[in-house]
Structures are given as C-alpha cells and as structure tokens.
Coordinates of C-alpha atoms in Angstrom, one line a residue:
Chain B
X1 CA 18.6 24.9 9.1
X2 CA 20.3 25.6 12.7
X3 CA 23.8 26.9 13.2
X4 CA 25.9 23.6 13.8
X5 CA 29.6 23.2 12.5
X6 CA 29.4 21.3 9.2
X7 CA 30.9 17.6 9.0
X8 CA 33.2 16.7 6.8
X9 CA 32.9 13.0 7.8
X10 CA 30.5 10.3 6.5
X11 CA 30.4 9.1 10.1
X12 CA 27.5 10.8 10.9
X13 CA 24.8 8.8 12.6
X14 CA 27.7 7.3 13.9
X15 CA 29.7 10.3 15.0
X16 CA 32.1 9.9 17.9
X17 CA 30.6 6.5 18.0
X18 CA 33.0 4.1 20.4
X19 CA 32.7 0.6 21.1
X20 CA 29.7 -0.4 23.4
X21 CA 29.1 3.8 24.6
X22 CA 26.3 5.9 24.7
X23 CA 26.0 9.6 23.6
X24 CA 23.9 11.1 26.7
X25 CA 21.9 13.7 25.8
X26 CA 24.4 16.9 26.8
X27 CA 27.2 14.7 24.8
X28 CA 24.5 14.3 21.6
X29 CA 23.6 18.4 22.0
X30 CA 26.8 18.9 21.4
X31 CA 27.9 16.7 18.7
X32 CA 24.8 17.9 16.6
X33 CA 23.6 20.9 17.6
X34 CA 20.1 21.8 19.4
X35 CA 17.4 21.0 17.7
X36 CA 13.9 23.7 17.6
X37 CA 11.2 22.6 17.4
X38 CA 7.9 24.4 16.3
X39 CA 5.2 25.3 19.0
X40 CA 1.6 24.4 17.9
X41 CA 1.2 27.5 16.1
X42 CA 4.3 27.6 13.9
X43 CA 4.0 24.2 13.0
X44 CA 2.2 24.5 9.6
X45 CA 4.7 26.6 8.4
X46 CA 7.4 24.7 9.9
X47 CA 5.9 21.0 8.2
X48 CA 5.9 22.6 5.3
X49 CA 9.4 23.9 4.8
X50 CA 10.5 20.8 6.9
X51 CA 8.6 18.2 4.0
X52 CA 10.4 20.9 0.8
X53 CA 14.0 20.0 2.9
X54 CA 12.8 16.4 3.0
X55 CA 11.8 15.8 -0.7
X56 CA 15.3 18.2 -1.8
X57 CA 17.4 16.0 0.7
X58 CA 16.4 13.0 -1.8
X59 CA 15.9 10.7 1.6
X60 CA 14.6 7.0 1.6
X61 CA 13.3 4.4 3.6
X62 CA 16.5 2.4 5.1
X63 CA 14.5 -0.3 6.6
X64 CA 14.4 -2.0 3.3
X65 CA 11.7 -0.6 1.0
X66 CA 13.6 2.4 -0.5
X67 CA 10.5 4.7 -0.7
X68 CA 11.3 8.3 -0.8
X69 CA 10.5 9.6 2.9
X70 CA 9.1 12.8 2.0
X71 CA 6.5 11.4 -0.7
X72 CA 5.5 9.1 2.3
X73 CA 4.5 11.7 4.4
X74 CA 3.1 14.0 1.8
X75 CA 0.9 10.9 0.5
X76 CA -1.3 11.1 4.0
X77 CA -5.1 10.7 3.9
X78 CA -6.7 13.8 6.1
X79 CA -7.7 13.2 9.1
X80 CA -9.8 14.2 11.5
X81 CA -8.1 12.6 14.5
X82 CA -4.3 13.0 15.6
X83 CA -1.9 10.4 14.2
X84 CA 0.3 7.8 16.1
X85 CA 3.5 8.0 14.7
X86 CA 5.5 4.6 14.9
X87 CA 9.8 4.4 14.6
X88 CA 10.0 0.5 13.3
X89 CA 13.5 -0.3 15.1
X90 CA 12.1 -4.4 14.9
X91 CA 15.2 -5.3 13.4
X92 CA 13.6 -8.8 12.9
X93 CA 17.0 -9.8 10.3
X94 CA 19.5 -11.7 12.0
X95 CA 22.4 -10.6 10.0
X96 CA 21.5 -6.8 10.4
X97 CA 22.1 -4.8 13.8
X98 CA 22.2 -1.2 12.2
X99 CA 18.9 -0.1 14.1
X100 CA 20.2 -1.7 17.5
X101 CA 23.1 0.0 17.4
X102 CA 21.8 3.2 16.5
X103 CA 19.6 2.8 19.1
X104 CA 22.3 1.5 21.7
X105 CA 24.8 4.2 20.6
X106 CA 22.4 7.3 19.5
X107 CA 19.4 7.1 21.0
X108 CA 18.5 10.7 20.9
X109 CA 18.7 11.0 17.6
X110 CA 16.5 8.6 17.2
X111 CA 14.5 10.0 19.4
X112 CA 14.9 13.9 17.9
X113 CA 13.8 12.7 14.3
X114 CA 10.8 10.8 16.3
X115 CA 9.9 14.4 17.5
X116 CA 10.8 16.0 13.6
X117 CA 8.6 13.3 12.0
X118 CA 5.9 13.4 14.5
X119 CA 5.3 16.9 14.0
X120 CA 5.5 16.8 10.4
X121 CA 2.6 14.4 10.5
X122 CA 0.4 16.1 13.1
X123 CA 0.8 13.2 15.7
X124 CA -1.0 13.0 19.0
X125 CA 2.1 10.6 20.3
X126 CA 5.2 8.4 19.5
X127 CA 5.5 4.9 19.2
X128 CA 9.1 3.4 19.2
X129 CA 9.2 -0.3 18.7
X130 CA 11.7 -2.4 19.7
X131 CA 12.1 -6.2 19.6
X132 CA 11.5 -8.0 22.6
X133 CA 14.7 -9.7 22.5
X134 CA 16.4 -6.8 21.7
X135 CA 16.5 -5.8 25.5
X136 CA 19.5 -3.3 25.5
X137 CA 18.3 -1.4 22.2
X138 CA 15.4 -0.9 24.4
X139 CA 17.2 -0.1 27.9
X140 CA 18.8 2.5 26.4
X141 CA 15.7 4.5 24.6
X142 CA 14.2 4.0 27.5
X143 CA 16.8 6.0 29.5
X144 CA 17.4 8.5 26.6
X145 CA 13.4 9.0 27.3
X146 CA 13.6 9.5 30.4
X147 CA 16.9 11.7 30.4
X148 CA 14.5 13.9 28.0
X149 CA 11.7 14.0 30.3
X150 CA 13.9 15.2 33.3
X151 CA 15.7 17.7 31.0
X152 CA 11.8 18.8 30.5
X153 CA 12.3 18.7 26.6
X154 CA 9.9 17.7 24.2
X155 CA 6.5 18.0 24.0
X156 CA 5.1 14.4 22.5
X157 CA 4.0 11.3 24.8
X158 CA 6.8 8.9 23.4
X159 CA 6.2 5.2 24.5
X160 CA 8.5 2.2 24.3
X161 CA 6.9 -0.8 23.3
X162 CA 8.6 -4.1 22.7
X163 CA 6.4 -6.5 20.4
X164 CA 7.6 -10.1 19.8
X165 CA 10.9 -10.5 18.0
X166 CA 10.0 -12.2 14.8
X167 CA 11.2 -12.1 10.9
X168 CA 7.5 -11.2 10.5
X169 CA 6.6 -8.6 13.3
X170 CA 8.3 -5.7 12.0
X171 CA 6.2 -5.5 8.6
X172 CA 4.4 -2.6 9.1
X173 CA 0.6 -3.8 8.8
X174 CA 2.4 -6.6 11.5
X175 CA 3.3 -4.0 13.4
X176 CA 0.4 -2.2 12.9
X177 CA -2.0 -4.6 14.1
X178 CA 0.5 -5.4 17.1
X179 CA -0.3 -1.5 18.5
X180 CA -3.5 -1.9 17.9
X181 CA -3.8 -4.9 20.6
X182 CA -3.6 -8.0 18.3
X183 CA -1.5 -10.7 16.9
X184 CA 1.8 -9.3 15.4
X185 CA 0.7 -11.0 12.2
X186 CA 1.0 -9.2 8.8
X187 CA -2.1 -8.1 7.3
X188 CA -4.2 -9.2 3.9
X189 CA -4.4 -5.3 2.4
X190 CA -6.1 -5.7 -1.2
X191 CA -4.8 -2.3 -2.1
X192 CA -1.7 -1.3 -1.3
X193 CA -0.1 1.1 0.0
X194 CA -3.6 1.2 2.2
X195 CA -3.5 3.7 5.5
X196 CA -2.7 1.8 8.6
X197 CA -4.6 2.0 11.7
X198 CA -4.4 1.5 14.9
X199 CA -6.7 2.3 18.2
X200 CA -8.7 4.4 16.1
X201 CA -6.0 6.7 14.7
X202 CA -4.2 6.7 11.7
X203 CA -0.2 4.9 11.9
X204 CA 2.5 6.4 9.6
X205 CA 5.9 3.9 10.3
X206 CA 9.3 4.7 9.5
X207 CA 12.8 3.0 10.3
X208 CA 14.9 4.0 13.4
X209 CA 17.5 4.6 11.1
X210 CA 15.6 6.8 8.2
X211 CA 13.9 8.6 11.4
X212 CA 17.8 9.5 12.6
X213 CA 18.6 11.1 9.2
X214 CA 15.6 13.0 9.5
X215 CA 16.9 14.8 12.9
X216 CA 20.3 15.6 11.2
X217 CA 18.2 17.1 8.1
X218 CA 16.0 19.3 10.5
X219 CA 19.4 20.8 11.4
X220 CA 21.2 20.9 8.7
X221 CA 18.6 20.7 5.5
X222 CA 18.8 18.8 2.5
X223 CA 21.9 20.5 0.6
X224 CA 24.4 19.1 3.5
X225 CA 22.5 16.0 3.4
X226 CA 23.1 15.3 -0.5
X227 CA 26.9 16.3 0.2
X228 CA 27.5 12.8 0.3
X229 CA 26.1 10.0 -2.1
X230 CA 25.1 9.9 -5.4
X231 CA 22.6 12.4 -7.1
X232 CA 20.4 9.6 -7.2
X233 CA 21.1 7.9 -3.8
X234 CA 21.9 10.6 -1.7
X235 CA 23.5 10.9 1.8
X236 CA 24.8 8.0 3.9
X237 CA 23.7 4.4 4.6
X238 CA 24.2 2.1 7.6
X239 CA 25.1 -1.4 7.0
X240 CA 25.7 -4.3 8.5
X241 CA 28.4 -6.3 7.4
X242 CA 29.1 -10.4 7.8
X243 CA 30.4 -13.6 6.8
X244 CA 34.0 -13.9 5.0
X245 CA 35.0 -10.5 7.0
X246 CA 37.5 -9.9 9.7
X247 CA 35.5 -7.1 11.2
X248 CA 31.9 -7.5 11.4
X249 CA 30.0 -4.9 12.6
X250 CA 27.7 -1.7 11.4
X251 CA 29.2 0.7 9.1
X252 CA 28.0 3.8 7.8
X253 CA 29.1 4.8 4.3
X254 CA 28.2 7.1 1.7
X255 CA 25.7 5.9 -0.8
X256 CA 27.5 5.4 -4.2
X257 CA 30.5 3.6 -2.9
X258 CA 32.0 1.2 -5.0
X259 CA 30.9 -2.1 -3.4
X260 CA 34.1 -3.2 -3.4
X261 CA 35.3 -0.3 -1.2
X262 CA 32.2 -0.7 0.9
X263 CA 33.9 -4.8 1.5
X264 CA 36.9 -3.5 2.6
X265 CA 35.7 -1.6 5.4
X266 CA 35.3 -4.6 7.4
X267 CA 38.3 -6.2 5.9
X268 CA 36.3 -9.0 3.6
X269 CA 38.3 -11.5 1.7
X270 CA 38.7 -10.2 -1.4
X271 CA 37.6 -12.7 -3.4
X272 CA 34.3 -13.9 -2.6
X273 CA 32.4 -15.9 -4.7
X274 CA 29.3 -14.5 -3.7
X275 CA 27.7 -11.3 -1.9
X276 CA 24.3 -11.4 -0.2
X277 CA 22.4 -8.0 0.1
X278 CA 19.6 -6.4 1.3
X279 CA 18.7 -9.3 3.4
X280 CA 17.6 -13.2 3.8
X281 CA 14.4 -11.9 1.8
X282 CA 17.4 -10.1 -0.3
X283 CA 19.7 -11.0 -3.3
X284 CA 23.6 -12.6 -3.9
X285 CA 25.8 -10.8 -6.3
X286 CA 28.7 -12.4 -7.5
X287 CA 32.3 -10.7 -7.7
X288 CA 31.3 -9.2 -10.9
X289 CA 29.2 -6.7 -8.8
X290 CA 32.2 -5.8 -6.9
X291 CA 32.6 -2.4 -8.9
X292 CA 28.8 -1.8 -8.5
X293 CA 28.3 1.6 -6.8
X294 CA 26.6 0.5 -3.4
X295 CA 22.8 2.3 -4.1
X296 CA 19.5 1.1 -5.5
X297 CA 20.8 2.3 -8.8
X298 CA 24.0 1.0 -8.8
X299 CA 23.0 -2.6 -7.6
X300 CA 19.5 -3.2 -9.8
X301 CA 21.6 -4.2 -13.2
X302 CA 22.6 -6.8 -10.7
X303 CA 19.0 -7.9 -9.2
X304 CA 19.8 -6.3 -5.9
X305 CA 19.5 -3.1 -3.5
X306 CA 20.6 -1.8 -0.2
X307 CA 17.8 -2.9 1.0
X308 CA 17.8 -3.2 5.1
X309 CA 21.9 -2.4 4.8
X310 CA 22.6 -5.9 5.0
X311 CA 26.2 -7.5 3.3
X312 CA 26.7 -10.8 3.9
X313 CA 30.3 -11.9 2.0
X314 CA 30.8 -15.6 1.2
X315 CA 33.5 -16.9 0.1
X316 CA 35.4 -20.4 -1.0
X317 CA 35.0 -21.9 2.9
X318 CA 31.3 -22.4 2.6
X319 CA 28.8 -23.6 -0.2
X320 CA 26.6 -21.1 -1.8
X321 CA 23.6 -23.5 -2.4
X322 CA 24.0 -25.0 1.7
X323 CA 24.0 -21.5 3.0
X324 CA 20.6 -21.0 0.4
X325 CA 19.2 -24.1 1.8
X326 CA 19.8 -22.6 5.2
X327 CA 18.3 -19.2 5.1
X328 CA 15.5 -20.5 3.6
X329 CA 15.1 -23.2 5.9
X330 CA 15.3 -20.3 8.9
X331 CA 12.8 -18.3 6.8
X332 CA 9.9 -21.7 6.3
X333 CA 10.4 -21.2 10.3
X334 CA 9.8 -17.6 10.5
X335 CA 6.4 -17.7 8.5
X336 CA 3.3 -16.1 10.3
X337 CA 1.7 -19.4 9.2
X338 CA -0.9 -17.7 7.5
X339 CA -0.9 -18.1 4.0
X340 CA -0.9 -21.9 2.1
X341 CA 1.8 -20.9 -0.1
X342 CA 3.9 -19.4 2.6
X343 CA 3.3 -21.9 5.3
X344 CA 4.0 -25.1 2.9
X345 CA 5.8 -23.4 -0.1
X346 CA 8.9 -22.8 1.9
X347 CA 9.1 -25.8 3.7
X348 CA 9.3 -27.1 0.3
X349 CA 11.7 -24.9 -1.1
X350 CA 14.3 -25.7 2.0
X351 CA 14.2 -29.6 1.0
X352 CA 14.3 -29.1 -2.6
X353 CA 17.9 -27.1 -1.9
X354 CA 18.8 -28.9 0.7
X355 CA 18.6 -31.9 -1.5
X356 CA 20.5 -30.1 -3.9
X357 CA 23.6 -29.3 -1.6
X358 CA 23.6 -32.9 -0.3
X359 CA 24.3 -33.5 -4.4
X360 CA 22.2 -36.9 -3.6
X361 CA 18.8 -35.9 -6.4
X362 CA 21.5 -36.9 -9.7
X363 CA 19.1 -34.1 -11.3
X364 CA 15.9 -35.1 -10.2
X365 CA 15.2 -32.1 -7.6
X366 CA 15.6 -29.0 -9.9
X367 CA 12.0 -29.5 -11.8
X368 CA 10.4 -29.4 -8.4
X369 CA 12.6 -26.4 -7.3
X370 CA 12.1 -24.5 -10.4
X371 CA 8.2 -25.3 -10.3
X372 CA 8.1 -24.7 -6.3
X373 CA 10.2 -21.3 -7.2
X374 CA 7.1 -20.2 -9.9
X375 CA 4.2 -21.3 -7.5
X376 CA 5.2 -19.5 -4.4
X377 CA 5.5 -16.2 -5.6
X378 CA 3.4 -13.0 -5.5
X379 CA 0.9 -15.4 -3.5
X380 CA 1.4 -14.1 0.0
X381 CA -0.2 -11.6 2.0
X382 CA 3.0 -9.9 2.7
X383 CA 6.3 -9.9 0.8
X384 CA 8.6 -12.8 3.3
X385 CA 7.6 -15.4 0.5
X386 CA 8.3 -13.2 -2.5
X387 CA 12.0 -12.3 -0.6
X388 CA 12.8 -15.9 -0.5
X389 CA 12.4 -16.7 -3.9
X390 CA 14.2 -13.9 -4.7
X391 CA 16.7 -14.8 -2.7
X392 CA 17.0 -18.2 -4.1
X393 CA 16.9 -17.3 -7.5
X394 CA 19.6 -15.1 -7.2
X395 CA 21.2 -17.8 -5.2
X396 CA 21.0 -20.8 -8.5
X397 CA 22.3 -17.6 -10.7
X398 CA 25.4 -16.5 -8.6
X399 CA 26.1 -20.2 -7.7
X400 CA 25.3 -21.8 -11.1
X401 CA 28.9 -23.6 -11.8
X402 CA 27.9 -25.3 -8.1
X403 CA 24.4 -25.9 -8.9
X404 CA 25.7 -27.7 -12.0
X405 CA 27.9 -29.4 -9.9
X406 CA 26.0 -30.7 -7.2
X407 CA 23.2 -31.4 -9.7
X408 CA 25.9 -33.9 -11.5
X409 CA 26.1 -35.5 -7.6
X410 CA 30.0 -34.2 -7.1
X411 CA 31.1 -33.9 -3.7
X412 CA 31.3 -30.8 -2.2
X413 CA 33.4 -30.0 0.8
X414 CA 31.6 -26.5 2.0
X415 CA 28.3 -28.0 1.8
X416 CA 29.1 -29.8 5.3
X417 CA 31.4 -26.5 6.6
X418 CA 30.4 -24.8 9.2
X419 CA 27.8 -21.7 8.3
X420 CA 29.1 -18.7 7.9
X421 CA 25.8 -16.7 8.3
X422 CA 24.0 -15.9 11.7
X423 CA 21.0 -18.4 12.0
X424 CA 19.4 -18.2 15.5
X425 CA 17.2 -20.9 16.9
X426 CA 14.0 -20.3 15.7
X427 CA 12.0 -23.8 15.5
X428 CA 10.4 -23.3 18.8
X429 CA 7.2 -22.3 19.6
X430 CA 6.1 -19.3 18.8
X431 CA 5.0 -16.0 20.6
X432 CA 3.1 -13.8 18.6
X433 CA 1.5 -11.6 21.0
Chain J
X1 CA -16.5 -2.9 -16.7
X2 CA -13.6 -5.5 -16.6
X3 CA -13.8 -7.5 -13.2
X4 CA -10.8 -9.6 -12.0
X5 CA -11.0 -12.0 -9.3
X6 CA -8.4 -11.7 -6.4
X7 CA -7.8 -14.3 -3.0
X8 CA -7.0 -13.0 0.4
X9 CA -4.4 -15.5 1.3
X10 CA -4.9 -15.4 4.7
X11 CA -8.6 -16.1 5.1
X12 CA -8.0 -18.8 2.6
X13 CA -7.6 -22.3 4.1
X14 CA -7.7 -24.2 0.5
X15 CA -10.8 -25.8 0.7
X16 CA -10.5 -25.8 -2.7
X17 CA -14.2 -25.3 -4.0
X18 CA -13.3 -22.3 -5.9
X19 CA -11.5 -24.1 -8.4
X20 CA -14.2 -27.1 -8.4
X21 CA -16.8 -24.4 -9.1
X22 CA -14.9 -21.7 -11.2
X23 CA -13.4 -24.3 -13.6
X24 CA -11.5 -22.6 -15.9
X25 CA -9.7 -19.3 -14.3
X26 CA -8.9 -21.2 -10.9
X27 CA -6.5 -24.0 -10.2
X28 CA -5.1 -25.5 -7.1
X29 CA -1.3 -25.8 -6.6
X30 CA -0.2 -28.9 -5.3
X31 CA -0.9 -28.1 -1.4
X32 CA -4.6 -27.0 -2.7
X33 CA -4.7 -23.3 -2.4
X34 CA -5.9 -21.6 -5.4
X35 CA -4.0 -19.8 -8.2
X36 CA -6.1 -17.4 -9.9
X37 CA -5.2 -16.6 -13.7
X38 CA -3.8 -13.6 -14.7
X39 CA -6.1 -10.7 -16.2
X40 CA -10.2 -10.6 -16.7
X41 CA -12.6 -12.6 -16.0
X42 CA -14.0 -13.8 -19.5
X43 CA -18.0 -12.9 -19.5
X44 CA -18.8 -16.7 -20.3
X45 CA -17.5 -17.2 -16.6
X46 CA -19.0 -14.2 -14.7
X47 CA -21.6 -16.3 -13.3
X48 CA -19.7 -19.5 -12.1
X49 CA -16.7 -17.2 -10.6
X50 CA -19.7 -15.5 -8.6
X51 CA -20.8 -18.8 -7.5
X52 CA -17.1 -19.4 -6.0
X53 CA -16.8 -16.2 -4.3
X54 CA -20.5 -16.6 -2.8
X55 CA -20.1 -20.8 -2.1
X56 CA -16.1 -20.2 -0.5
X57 CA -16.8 -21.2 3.2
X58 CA -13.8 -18.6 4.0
X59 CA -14.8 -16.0 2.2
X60 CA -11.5 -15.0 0.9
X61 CA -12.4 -14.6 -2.8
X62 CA -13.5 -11.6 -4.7
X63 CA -13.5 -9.8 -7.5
X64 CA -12.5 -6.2 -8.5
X65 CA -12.1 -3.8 -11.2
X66 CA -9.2 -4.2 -13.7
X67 CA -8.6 -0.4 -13.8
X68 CA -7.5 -0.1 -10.3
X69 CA -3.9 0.2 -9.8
X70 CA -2.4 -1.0 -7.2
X71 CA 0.7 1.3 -6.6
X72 CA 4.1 -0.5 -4.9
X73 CA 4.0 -0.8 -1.1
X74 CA 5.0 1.7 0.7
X75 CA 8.8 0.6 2.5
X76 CA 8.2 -2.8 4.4
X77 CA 10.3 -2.0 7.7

C-alpha cells in the first residue's frame, strides 16, 4: 500500500536476519518501509480497505489453527466498549521457536502488525504475551517498546505481559482468562468459537507470527503477499525445524514447497522414516509425504498440516513408537488437570506405548491402547487431548512395520537411543498463575 | 424440539450419578467420567436425563438443542 522496494526473497519476516541480532527500529524502517497509520478519524475507511487487503492476501493463523485472519476479524460481535487486542507469542511447544525468534530478531514488526491489527479491531490497547521462561523474547519487545515510545511513535498502550510458560497457557480462552486475573487454565466454552473476554472488554488473539505478516501486508497489500505460495496457501511460513537435521533452527519458506525441499533447508537426512508436523498435539508422515507440497492442502491427504510450523525429522537412530511414548508422556505432564479424560487418559496412553516400545506386552497392550485412543477423544475442554491422540494415531500408522514388531516382542535397538526430540523437564510442580 | 445432552468437562469430577440416574444415554469410562451418546435424547428419557442434570452435585451437565451448530474453533495459538 506504501512505496517500499519490492522483495524478491522469501526471507521476509526474516530479512537481513543474522545469528543472535536485533533489527532496531531505524534498521527495521529501512528494511520495510514506514508504516502509516490512520488517525481516529480515517480509521473506518482505513479498516475497511485494510480487512478487503487481508481477506485478498489469503492470510491464516500460523499459531496452529489455520483460520483465515481476515474472517477472524470480520466475524467480531459489536461492541460497545474498546477491545483488548492480544499477540499470543506463548510459544508453549518445545520443538517450535518461530515466535521467539521473530520476537528476538524482529520485534517491531511484531509490534507494527500489533498496531495494524489493533486498529482494525477498534482496540483501546495491546496485549503482547510472552512466556515467562522465554525471558529474552520478552527483553527484547520490551526494548523495541520502549525504543517506540522514545521515538514518540504509535498511538496504542502496548503492555508486555509474561503468563506462565505451559503447553496449556497459550490456548486462547487460557490465555484469555490469564489477562483477565486468573488461572492460565483453558476454558469449558459450550459453543465455540464463543467471544473472549477479559476485564470487561472483548479479547481478539492472534499469533506473533500471523500479527508480523500482517505489518508487511499493511505495506505492501495482498497481491505481493500471494507472490509467493500456493493459490491456496498463500505467502510464506516460519518453521521450525528438528531431529535427524544438521541445522536446526527457524526457517521461513514459501507455502507450497515440496516437503522434501522444505527438509533440506536444514540439511535433514534424507531418508527418514518418519516426519512429525504441526506439533506434539500434531501428526508423523512417513517418507511417502516427502513430495507433499508443505500447506494445509498439500499435507491433509496425509493427516497433517503446518500447523504451529513445527518439523520434527526422525530417522533410523531412534524408535518411532519410544519417541511416541515420550511426547505423550511430556504431554500427560502438561495437562491443566482439569478434565477426567485428560488428567487420567494420557497418563494412560504414555504406559500403554511405553509398554509397547519396551516390546515386553507379547500383544496384550494394543486392545487397551486402541480402546484408551477411542475413549480420550473429543472429551476435553480444549483440544491438548484431541492433539495427542492424533498424534499417536498417526504415530501406530507411520510406524506400523515397528508396531508389528515390537508387538511380536523383538528387540529393538532405538527404543533405548537417546531422544532425538526436545523434551524439557516438566514433572515439577506447577505454576499456573 | 430435539434436546441433546452435553458435559462441561471441567466442572465434572465423575461422581458418576449421571450415568446411575440416566441409564441408558450415559456411561462411565473406566476412570468414571461420563460418555454421553451421540445424537438426541429419545423422549422415553427426557425425564430421567433431567433428573441427572438437576441431581449432578457439579453441575456440569446440560442439555441443548440439536440444531445448534457449533462452528470449528477459531485458531488455538
């Protein structure tokens, strides 16, 4: 929409990104332009060209659920009193760092489509939420804040708020509730999706990510933004990439890349025998995915999507079903505790595969796993159960040879290799507030 | 006016009287939380569902109508 010099690059969220540097706020000016914002008056005429560019640029939630930003915002109740608008940079996967480095690298952008958003929606201030034990994600909005402030730019109160850093915390009616004084516990909603409130104001929630794409189309509009991607998945994608890789790291790439080529940016082994995505509340692909384009499109033959941009390649070193038994192990942990299905469902689950991987059951553990599988799912308030059983499913699909295997008791070497996923302590107590 | 009967699984702390009351409709899974069956609640059960929903000491049973649809959550983070 400004006059900026066009890219030619899919590297941008992550343009002139270095090792471990910040953009400051005269080096992010001129990487992407200025960005104009609307004064009071302008603003309904500004929202609504800003909401026709969002819907045209084809833009979805990157934080995992996919949903078309613009039909987000346009699906608002009216209401009387300003909104709070909230940039979700939780970041409460272990094996995904795309928001922390965003926020680490880009802050301002962050911060710009904060701004974009927040006047779209009419809100009286911004919320940017940042794990607690995320420190230096938040060090450095914090400083890109206050940069602003000095500067004198902007026009919205924008706080940094840092609830507790669990799986949990980051699902929006968690989060939700978390502003709003409580427990960051997710919510019971009987309708869904159901408005969000929070200190008597209305709560609209998008990814730090999804929120940076959003400054780059308030510059640019929707036609640059679909000049990479597919028609269908348009524009670029962040992802974090782990395992069987020599390079681990975030990466953005176009949406629509062939997952192979997506691998190969981080230097993955080439033959892996199995491709977890989205997520621990994700799905594995095996290598017959690897021509796949990388988009919710390309991946659902397959059972999987984007989701939160997370890859995680295995490959012959480590077990398939162990590394299951693990992430759902981590996951029982990471339950709010709230819900009877959740809180004793996954414990359950864990053994059962665990079981399975020690190949010690000769056959008796997979009725209780299949059975355990059917009873958890679509019974908890919020989707971390649902994810696992997804995840585990796709897991005694991708891995069937070994389930078959272990299930006949054969030995297997990777079930007692080392992990190769990133599992941080979590069976301590825990700090919800 | 087709009624189906719903749990909030957070209030519920699987006391388990639904399903002792309800009969038909609600059974417990092997921890003792309820699992509600899928679609309408059959008229010849109206009455003892209501019983469940009024008698549950957590509250966190009710009913609604079968027409509402409840449209895919809006992206989780």
């Amino acid at each position: 929409m400004s006059d900026v010099a066009p890219t030619t690059s899919t590297q941008r969220l992550l343009a002139g990104a270095s090792h471990g540097s910040t953009i400051d706020l005269d080096q992010h000016i001129a990487t992407h332009g200025d960005l104009t914002l609307p004064d009071r008056g302008e603003a309904p005429a500004w929202r609504s060209t800003m909401l026709d560019e969002l819907d045209r640029s084809g833009l979805t939630g990157r934080g995992g659920g996919g949903f078309p930003t613009g039909r987000k915002l346009r699906a608002l109740d009216s209401s009387r009193r300003r909104r709070i608008m909230v940039i979700n940079t939780m970041e409460g996967e272990p094996a995904a760092q795309k928001d922390s480095v965003l926020a680490g690298f880009a802050p301002h952008l962050i911060l710009d489509g904060a701004e974009v958003l927040a006047t779209v929606i009419d809100a009286a201030s911004i919320v940017v939420a940042v794990a607690r034990d995320n420190p230096s994600a938040g060090a450095s909005l914090e400083a890109a804040v206050t940069a602003r402030r000095s500067a004198g730019r902007g026009s919205f109160d924008i706080s940094i708020v840092t609830p507790p850093g669990r799986y949990v915390a980051g699902e929006e009616s968690a989060l939700a509730h978390w502003i709003d004084g409580g427990a960051s516990l997710p919510t019971f909603r009987a309708a869904k999706p159901a408005v969000l409130r929070a200190k008597g104001r209305t709560v609209v929630i998008d990814n730090a990510e999804t929120t940076a794409h959003c400054a780059l189309i308030a510059r640019r509009g929707a036609t640059w933004f679909r000049e990479f991607g597919t028609a269908d998945a348009p524009g670029t994608a962040l992802v974090t990439m782990s395992g069987a890789v020599e390079s681990p790291g975030v990466f953005e790439v176009a949406l629509g890349t062939p997952l192979r080529e997506v691998l190969a940016l981080a230097g993955a082994n080439p033959k892996p025998t199995g491709i977890l995505l989205g997520g621990y509340g994700g799905a594995f692909v095996g290598p017959s995915a690897l021509d796949a384009p990388y988009s919710p499109d390309g991946l659902r033959p397959f059972g999987a999507s984007p989701g939160a941009g997370v890859i995680i390649v295995l490959d012959e070193r480590s077990c398939g079903i162990a590394e299951a038994a693990r992430i759902t192990r981590w996951m029982a942990n990471e339950s709010a505790g709230q819900c009877g299905p959740c809180v004793f469902g996954l414990p359950a689950l864990a053994s059962d595969l665990a079981s399975l991987a020690s190949s010690s059951t000769k056959g008796r553990i997979n009725s209780a796993l299949a059975r355990h599988l059917t009873t958890i799912e679509g019974r908890g308030a919020c989707a971390h159960p649902d994810g696992v059983v997804r995840m585990v499913r796709s897991a005694l699909d991708v891995f069937s040879l070994d389930v078959a295997a272990h299930t006949r008791g054969n030995r297997c070497a990777g079930a007692h290799a080392p992990s190769l996923l990133a599992l941080p302590p979590n069976d301590g107590d825990i700090e919800w507030r | 006016m087709a009624l189906r009967l719903r749990v909030d699984p957070v209030a519920c702390d699987g006391y388990g009287h639904c399903a002792e009351l309800a009969g038909e409709g609600i059974s417990l899974d092997e921890w003792g939380y309820p699992i509600i069956a899928e679609g309408p609640i059959k008229d010849r059960h109206l009455a003892l569902v209501d019983l469940a929903i009024r008698q549950c000491p957590r509250k966190a049973l009710f009913s609604e109508e079968v027409t509402r649809v409840n449209a895919p959550g809006v992206a989780r983070r």
